[in-house]
XYZ file of C-alpha atoms in Angstrom:
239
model
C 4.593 21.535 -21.332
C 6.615 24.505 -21.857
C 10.049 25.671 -19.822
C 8.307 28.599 -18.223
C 5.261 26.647 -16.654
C 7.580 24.103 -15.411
C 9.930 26.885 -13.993
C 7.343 28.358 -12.439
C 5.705 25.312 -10.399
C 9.359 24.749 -9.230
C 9.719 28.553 -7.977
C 6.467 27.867 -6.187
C 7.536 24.639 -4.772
C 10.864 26.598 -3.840
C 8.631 28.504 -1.286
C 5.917 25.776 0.048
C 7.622 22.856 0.193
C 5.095 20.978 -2.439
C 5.394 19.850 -5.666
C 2.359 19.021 -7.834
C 2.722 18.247 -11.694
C -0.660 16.070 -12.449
C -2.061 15.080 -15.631
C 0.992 16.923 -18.202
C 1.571 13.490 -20.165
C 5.092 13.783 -18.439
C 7.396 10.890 -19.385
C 9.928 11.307 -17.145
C 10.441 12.652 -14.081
C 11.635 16.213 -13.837
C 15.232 16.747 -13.596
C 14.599 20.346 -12.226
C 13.792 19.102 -9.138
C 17.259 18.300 -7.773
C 17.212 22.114 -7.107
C 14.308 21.354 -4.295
C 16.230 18.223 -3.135
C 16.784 19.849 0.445
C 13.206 21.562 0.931
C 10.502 19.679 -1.093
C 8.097 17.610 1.752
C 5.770 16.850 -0.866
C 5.529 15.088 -4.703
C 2.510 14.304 -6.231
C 3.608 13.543 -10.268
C 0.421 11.123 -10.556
C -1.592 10.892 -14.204
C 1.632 11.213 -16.467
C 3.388 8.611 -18.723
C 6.777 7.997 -16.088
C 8.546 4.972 -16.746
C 11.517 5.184 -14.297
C 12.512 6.927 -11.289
C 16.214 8.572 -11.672
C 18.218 6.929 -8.849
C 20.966 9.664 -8.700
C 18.006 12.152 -7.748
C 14.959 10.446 -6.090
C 17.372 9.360 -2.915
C 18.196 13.132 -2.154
C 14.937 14.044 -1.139
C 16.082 13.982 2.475
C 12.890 15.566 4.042
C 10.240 14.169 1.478
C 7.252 12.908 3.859
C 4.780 12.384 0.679
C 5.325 10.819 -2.429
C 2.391 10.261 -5.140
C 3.186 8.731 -8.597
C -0.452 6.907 -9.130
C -0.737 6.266 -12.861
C 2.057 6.197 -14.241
C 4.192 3.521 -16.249
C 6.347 2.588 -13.565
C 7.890 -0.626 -14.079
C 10.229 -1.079 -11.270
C 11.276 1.001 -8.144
C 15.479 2.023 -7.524
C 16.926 0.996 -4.374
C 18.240 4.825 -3.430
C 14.472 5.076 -3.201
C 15.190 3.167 0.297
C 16.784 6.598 1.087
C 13.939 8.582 1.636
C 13.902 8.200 5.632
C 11.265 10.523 6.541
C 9.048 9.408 4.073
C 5.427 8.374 5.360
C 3.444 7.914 2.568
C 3.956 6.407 -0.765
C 1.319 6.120 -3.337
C 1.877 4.138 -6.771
C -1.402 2.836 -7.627
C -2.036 1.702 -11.174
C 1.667 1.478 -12.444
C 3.226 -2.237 -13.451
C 5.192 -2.821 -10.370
C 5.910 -6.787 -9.702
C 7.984 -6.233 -7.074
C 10.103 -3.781 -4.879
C 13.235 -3.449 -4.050
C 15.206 -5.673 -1.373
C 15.935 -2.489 0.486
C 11.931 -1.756 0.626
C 12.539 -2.266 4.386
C 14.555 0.887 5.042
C 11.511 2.933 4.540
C 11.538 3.369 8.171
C 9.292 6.384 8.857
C 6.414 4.979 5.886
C 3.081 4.637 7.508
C 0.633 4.511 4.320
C 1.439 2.194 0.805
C -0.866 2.068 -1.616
C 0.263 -0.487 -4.620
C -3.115 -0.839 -5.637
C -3.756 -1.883 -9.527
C 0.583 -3.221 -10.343
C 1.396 -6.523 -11.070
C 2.511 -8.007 -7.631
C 2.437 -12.085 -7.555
C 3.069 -12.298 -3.824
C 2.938 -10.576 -0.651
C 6.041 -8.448 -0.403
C 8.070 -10.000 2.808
C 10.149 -6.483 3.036
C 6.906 -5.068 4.575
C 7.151 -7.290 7.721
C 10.759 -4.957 8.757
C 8.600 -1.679 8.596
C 6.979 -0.778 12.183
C 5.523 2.215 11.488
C 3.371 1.211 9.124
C -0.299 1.399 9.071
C -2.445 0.642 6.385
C -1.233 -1.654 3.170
C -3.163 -1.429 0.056
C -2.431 -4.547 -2.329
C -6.041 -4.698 -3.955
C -5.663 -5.389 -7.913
C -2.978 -7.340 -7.726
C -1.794 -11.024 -8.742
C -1.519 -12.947 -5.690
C -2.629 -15.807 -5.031
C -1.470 -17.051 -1.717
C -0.499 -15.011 1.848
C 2.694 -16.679 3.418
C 3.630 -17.360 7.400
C 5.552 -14.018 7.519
C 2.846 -12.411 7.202
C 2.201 -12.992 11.354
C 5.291 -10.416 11.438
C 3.029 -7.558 9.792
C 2.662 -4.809 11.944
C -0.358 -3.075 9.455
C -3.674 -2.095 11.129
C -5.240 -2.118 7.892
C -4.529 -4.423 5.088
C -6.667 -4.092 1.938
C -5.727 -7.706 -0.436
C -8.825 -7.245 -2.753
C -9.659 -8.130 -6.016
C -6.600 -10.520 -6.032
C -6.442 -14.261 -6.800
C -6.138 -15.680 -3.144
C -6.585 -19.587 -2.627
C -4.746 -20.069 0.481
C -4.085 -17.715 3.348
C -1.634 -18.612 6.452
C -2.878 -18.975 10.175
C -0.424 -16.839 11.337
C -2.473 -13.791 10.424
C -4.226 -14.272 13.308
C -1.037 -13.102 14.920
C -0.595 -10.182 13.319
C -0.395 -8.005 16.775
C -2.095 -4.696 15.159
C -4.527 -5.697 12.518
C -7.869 -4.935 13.058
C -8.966 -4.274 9.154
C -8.649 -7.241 6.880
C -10.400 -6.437 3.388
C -10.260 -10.083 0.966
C -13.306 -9.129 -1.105
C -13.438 -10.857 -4.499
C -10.670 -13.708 -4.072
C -10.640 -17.264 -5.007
C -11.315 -18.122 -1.308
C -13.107 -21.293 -0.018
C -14.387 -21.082 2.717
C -11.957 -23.894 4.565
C -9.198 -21.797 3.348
C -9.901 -19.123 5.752
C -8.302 -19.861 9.034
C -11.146 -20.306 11.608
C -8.285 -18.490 13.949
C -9.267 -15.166 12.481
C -12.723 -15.175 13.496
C -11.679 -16.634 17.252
C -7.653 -15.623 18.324
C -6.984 -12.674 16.174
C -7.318 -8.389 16.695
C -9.840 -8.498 13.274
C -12.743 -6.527 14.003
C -13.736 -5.644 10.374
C -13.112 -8.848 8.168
C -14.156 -8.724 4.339
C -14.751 -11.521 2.255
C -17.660 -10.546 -0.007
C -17.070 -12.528 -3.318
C -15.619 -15.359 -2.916
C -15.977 -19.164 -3.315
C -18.758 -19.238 -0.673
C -21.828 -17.575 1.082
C -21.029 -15.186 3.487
C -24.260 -16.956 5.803
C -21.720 -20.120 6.140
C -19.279 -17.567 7.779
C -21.698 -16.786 10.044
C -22.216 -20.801 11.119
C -18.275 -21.063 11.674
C -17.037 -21.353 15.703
C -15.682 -18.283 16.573
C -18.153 -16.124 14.668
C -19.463 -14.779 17.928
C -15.961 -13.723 18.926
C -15.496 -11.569 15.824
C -19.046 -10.233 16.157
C -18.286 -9.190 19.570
C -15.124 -7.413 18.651
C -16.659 -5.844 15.769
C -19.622 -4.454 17.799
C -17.239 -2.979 20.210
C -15.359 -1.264 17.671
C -18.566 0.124 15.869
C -19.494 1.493 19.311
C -16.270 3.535 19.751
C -16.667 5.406 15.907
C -20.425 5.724 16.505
């Protein structure tokens, strides 16, 4: 991609505050965006070839509120990434991410992650210190078992398909906001899922389509009437 295009999509970005670069086989992140460090709201640099993010730059964004590198060949995240205070959404779907930094949790303002299709082997415990944060989406990924801190989740939605899950931990019936559980294609059995879910927990859409059992022997379970009730209620209010 020549000088002149790039030049150009940063002159525009000068003026609206968004950056979008998709699909220009970039292989590393533009260094002509420290000029926009104080104005850009908005990245999208998804479908290139990025390996790494430049931690002198990527921290500066000071007012960045959206940041989308989905496909790309990210291998790991910098801490000054941590930086980016205002920043609500964070999309990195399809990289090679197996974990993220220890400082994930000063992410304060994020309300959306998307880490769909990485390389994560467990449930990342620096997402239990963000409180803003709505919906989690881990699908794709290598886990294999959800730990007790994941009752200190504050997620409404939290999307753990098409991962390798045996063994899930009754304290996500106490996670106070979740009301969207998606666990479709696991390695579930059906005593592996905590009966607590269906009776003591917010859950009003559970998915489990795909695993180690028939979703009729969910419906035989105590508590199934609970969930159906909540579910109903909820289907009412969108309908």
């Amino acid at each position: 991609m020549g000088n002149s295009a790039l030049r150009a999509h940063v002159e525009t970005a000068q003026k609206t505050g968004v950056f979008q670069l998709k699909d220009r086989g970039l292989t590393e992140f533009p260094s002509e965006l420290q000029k926009l460090t104080s104005n850009l709201r908005t990245i999208d640099l998804s479908n290139n070839k990025i390996e790494n993010l430049p931690p002198m730059i990527i921290g500066k964004f000071t007012l960045l509120k959206s940041l989308s590198l989905n496909n790309n060949k990210l291998t790991a995240l910098p801490d000054e990434l941590c930086n980016l205070k205002k920043l609500e959404t964070l999309s990195l779907n399809n990289n090679q991410l197996r974990e993220l930094p220890s400082t994930f949790g000063q992410l304060s303002a994020l309300k959306t992650l998307s880490l769909s299709g990485n390389q994560l082997r467990a449930l990342p415990p620096q997402l239990c210190s963000l409180r803003h944060l709505d919906v989690v989406d881990l699908s794709k990924n290598q886990i294999r078992s959800i730990p007790d801190t994941v009752g200190e989740l504050q997620v409404i939605e939290l999307n753990l398909n098409q991962n390798q899950i045996s063994q899930i931990s009754v304290k996500i019936s106490s996670c106070p906001r979740l009301k969207v559980l998606r666990l479709e294609e696991n390695c579930l059995e059906l005593s592996m899922l905590p009966q607590s879910i269906l009776s003591d927990s917010q859950i009003c859409l559970l998915a489990v389509e795909g695993n180690l059992f028939e979703i009729k022997k969910l419906r035989e379970l105590e508590g199934y009437d609970k969930y159906m009730e909540r579910f109903t209620a909820t289907k009412k209010k969108f309908a």
